[in-house]
Each structure stands twice: as C-alpha cells, then as structure tokens.
CSV table of C-alpha atoms and ligand atoms in Angstrom, one decimal:
chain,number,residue,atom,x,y,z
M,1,UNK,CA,17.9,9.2,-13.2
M,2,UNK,CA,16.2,11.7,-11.7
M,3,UNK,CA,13.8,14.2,-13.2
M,4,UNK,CA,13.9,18.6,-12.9
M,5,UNK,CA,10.4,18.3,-11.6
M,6,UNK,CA,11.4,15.4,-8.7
M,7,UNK,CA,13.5,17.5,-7.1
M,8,UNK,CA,11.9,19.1,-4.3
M,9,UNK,CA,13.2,17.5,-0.9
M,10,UNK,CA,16.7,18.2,-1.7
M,11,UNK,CA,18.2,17.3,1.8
M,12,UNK,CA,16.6,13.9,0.9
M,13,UNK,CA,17.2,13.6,-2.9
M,14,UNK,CA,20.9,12.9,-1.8
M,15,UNK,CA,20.1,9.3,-0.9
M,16,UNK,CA,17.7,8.5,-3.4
M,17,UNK,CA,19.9,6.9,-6.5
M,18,UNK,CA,16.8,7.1,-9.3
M,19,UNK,CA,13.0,8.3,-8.9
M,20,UNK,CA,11.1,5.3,-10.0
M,21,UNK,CA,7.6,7.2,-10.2
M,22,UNK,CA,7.2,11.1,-10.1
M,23,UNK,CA,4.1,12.2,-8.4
M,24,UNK,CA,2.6,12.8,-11.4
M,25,UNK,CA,3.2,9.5,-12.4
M,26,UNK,CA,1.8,8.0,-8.8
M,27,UNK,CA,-1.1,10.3,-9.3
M,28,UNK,CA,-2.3,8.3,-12.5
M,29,UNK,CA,-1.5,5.2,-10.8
M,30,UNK,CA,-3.8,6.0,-8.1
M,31,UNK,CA,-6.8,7.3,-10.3
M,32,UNK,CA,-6.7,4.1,-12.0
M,33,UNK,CA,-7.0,2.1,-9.0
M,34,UNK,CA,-9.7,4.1,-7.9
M,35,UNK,CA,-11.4,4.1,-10.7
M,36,UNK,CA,-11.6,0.2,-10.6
M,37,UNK,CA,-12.7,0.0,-7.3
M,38,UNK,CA,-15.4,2.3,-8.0
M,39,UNK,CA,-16.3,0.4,-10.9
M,40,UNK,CA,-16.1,-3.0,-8.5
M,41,UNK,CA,-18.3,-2.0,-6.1
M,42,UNK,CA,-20.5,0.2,-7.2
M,43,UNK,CA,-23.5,-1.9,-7.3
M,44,UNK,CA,-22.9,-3.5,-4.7
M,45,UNK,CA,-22.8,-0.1,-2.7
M,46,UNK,CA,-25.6,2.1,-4.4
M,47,UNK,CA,-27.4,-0.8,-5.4
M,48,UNK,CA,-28.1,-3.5,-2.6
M,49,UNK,CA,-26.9,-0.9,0.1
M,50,UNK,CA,-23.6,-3.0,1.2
M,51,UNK,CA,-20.5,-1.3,2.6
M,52,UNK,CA,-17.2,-0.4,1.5
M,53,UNK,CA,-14.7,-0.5,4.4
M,54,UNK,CA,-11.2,0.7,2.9
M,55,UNK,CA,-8.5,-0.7,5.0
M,56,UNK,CA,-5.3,1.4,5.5
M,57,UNK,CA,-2.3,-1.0,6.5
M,58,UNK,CA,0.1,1.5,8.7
M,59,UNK,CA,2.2,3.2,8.4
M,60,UNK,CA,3.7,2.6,5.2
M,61,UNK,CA,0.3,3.4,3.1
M,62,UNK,CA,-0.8,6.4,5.0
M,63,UNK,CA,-0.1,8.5,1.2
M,64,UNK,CA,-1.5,6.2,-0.7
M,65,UNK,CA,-4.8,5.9,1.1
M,66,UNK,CA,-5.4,9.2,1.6
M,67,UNK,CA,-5.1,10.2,-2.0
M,68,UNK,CA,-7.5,7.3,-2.9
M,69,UNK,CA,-10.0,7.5,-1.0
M,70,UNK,CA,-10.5,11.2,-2.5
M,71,UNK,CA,-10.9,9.6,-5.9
M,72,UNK,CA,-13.5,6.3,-4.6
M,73,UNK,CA,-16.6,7.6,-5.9
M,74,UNK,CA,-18.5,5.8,-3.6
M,75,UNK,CA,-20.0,6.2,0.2
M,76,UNK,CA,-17.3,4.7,1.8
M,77,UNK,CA,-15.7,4.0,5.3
M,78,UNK,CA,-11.8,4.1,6.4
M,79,UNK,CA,-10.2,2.0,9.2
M,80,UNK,CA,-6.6,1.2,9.9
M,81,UNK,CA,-4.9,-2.1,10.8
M,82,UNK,CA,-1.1,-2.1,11.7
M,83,UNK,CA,1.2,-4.0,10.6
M,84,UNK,CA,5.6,-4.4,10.6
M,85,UNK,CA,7.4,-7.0,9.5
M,86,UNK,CA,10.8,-5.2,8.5
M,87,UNK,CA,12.0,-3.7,12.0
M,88,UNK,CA,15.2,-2.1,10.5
M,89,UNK,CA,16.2,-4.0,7.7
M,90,UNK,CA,15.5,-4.1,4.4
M,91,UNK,CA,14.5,-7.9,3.9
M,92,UNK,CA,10.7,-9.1,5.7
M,93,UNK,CA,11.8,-11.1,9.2
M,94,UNK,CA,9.6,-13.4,8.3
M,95,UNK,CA,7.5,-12.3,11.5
M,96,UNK,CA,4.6,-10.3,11.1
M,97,UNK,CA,2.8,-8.3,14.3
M,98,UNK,CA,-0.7,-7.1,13.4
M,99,UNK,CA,-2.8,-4.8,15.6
M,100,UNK,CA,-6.0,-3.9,14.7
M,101,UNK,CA,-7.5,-0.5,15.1
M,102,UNK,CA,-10.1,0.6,17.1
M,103,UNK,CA,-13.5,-0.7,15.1
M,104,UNK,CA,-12.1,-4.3,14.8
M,105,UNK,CA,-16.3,-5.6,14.8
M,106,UNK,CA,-16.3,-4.2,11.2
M,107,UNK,CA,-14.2,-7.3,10.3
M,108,UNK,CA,-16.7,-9.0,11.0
M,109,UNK,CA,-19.9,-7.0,9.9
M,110,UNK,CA,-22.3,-9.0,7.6
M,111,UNK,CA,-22.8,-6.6,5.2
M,112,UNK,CA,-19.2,-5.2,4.6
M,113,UNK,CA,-17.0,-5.7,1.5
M,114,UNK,CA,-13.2,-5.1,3.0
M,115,UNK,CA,-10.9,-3.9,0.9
M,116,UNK,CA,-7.3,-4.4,2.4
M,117,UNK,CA,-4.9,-1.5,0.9
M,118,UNK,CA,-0.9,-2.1,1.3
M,119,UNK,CA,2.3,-0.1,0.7
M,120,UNK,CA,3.8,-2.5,-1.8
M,121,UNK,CA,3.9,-6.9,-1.2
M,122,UNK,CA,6.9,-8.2,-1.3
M,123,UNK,CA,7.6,-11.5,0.2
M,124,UNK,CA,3.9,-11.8,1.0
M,125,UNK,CA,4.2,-12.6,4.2
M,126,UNK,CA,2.4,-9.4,5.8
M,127,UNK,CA,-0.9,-9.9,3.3
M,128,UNK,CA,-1.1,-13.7,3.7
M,129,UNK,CA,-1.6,-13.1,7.9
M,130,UNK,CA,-3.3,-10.4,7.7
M,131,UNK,CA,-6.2,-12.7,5.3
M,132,UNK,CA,-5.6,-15.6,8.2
M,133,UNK,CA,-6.6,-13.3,10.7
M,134,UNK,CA,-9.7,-12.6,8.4
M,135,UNK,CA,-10.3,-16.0,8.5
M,136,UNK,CA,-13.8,-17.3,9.2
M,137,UNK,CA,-15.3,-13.3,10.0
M,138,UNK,CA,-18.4,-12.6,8.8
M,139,UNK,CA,-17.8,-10.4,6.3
M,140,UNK,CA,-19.0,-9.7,2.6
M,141,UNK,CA,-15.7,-10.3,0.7
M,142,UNK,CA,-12.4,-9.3,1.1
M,143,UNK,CA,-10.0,-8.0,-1.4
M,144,UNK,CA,-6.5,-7.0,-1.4
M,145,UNK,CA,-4.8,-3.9,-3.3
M,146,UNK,CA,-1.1,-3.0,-3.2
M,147,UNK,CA,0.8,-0.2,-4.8
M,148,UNK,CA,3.6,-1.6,-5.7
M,149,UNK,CA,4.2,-5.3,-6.3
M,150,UNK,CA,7.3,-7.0,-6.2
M,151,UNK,CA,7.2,-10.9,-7.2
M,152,UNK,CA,10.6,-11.6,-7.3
M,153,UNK,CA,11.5,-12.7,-3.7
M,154,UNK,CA,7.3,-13.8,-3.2
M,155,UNK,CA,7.8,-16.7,-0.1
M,156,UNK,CA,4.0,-16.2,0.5
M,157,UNK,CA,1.4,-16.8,-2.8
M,158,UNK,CA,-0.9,-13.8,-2.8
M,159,UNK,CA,-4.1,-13.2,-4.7
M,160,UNK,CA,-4.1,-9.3,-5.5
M,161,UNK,CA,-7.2,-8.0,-6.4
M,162,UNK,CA,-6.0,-4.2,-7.6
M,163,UNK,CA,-2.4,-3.3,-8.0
M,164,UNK,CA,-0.5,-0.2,-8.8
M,165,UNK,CA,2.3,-1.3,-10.5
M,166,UNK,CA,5.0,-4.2,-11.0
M,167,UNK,CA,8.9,-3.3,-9.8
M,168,UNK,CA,11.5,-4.9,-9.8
M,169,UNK,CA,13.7,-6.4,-6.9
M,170,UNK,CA,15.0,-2.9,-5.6
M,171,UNK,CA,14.6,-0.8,-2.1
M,172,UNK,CA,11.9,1.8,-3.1
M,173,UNK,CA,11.0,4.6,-0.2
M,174,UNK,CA,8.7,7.6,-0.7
M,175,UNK,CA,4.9,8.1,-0.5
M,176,UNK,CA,4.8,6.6,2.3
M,177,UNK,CA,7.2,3.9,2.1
M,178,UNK,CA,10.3,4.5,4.6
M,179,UNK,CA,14.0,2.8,5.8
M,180,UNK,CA,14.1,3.2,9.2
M,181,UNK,CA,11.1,5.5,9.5
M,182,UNK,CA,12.8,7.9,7.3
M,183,UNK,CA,12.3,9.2,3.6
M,184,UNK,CA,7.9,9.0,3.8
M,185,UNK,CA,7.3,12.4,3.3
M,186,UNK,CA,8.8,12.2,-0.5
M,187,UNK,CA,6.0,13.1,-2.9
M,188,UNK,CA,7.6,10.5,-5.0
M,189,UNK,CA,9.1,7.2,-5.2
M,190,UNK,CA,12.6,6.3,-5.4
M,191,UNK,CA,15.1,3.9,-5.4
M,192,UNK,CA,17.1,3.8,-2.1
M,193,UNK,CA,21.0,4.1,-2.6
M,194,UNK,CA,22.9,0.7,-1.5
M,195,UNK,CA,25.3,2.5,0.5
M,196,UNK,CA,23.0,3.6,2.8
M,197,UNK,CA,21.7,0.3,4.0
M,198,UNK,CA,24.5,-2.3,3.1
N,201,IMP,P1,6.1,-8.5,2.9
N,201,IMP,O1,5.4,-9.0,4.2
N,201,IMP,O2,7.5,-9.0,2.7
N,201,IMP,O3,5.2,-8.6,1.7
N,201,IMP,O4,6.4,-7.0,3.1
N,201,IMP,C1,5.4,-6.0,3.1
N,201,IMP,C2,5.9,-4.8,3.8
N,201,IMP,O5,7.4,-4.6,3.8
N,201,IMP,C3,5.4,-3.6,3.2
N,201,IMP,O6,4.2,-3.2,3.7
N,201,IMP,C4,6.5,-2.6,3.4
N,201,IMP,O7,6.2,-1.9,4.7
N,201,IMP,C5,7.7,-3.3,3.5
N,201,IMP,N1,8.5,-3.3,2.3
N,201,IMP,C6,8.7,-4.2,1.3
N,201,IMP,N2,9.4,-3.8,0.3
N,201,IMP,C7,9.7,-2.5,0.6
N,201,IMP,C8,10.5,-1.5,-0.1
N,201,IMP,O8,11.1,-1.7,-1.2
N,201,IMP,N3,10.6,-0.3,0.5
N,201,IMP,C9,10.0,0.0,1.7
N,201,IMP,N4,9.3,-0.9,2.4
N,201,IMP,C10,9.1,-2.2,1.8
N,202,MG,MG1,3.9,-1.6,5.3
C-alpha cells in the first residue's frame, strides 16, 4: 500500500493501486546498476581507450537514463533509439517500430561497447529486434540493461546483462513508464489500477 513519503502527485496517486518502488528505493536500484557498469567497463574505457555508448530506448527510459548516467563513473557517450510496441494497450502487439536517432554510425563504430538501456522487458519482443537490428555492425560488444524485468509472459528469450529488479506479472507506470502517455512524471513506481485499463 502506499507509503506517507510516496505521496506527492496526488491528482495521480488516485490511480495508482500500490507503489511498488519509492524513489528512494529506485535510487538504490539505480546506483547499483551503475556501479556495475562502471565496474564492467572500466578497463576497457580508461585502459585500452574504447567507448561507452549508453543507449536510451524512448520514451519509456528517459528517468532512468538520466539518473544513471550521473552515477557511470566513466567518460561516456548518450544516444537514443526509439522504440513502441504497446500503442494503447497494455499487452506488447507483437510488432515492434524502431527508429534510430540521429548518430546511427556509432552502431557500427569499431571501437564502441553499446550498452542498450530499457524501461522494463516484458515479452521480449522490443530487446530481441532491437539486437537483430544490431546484427552484423561493427561494434565492440553489446549489452542489454532493463529496469525492471518481468519473465512471466517472456515470448522472446533475452540475455540481460544488468537488471534492476524482478516483478511480477502487474501494469507498473512511473519513472518513466506510462499508459497511454500518461503517469511518467511519477518519481516512483506503481502498480496501475485494473479499472483503469480493463
Ligand atoms: P516487450 O517488447 O513486450 O518486452 O515490451 C517492452 C516495452 O513495453 C517496454 O519498453 C515498455 O515500454 C512496455 N511495457 C512493458 N510492460 C510494461 C508495464 O508494466 N508498464 C508500462 N510499460 C510496459
Ligand atoms: Mg519502452
């Protein structure tokens, strides 16, 4: 149920039905993940001079990139790639439309390590083409880091390199994460009432 400290967009908080992750909670989350990446690619950065390219899958991890790229201690650079599968609903259509943005040749640049950086996976569908898009570029490595991850209704198998955390089979929207473009301004993460998408 929800928290004293969670409440803050009241004319929101109506339709939220339980905060799953306070922004304190999220905050830890995110220094953790940061922290490994660091620790991942540290060498490979300060040592033998190779880049880190974070990769910002829009919109849905706008939040979430923006607080860990603060906490990478590393020389790093940010690009965005877009990606929707959901239109309005709250099950993935199955069909996934990427667009890249606008410095698509670091895909391919020799010395890059990509690090792709979703919202949450959930039928695995969005992560699987975005990696067959990647397909035969000429990049370092590429890695995959999610949020949230929720296995339960995986169609797509999905190697994740760094994830947030686990949740189970619910509609979550905050940090980022919306219905309908709605609800991505919440500081914190909650799970969406039934009633307002059934
Ligand atoms: P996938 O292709 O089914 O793995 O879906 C990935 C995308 O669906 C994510 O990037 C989100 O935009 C969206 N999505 C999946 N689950 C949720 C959820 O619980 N809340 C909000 N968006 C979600
Ligand atoms: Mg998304």
């Amino acid at each position: 149920m929800l928290k004293e400290n969670d409440v803050k967009k009241s004319s929101l908080l109506n339709d939220i039905y339980s905060v799953l992750f306070s922004e304190e909670e999220i905050d830890k989350i995110v220094c953790r993940i940061a922290n490994e990446i660091t620790e991942a690619f540290k060498e490979k950065v300060l040592k033998n001079n190779e880049k880190l390219v974070i990769i910002a899958i829009l919109n849905g991890s706008f939040q979430f990139v923006s607080d860990l790229v603060k906490k990478i201690d590393l020389p790093l650079q940010v690009e965005f790639m877009f990606a929707s599968s959901y239109g309005n609903a709250t099950k993935s259509s199955g069909e996934v439309e990427i667009k890249v943005g606008k410095n698509a040749d670091v895909l391919d640049d020799p010395d890059a390590h990509l690090v792709i950086i979703e919202d949450i996976v959930d039928s695995g569908n969005t992560l699987s083409k975005i990696l067959k898009n990647l397909k035969g570029k000429n990049n370092k490595s590429v890695s995959l880091c999610a949020l949230f991850d929720k296995p339960d209704r995986r169609e797509t198998a999905v190697d994740l390199q760094f994830v947030g955390a686990r949740i189970p089979d619910e509609f979550i929207v905050g940090y980022g994460l919306d219905y309908c473009e709605k609800y991505r301004n919440l500081p914190y993460v909650g799970i969406l009432k039934r009633e307002i998408y059934e």
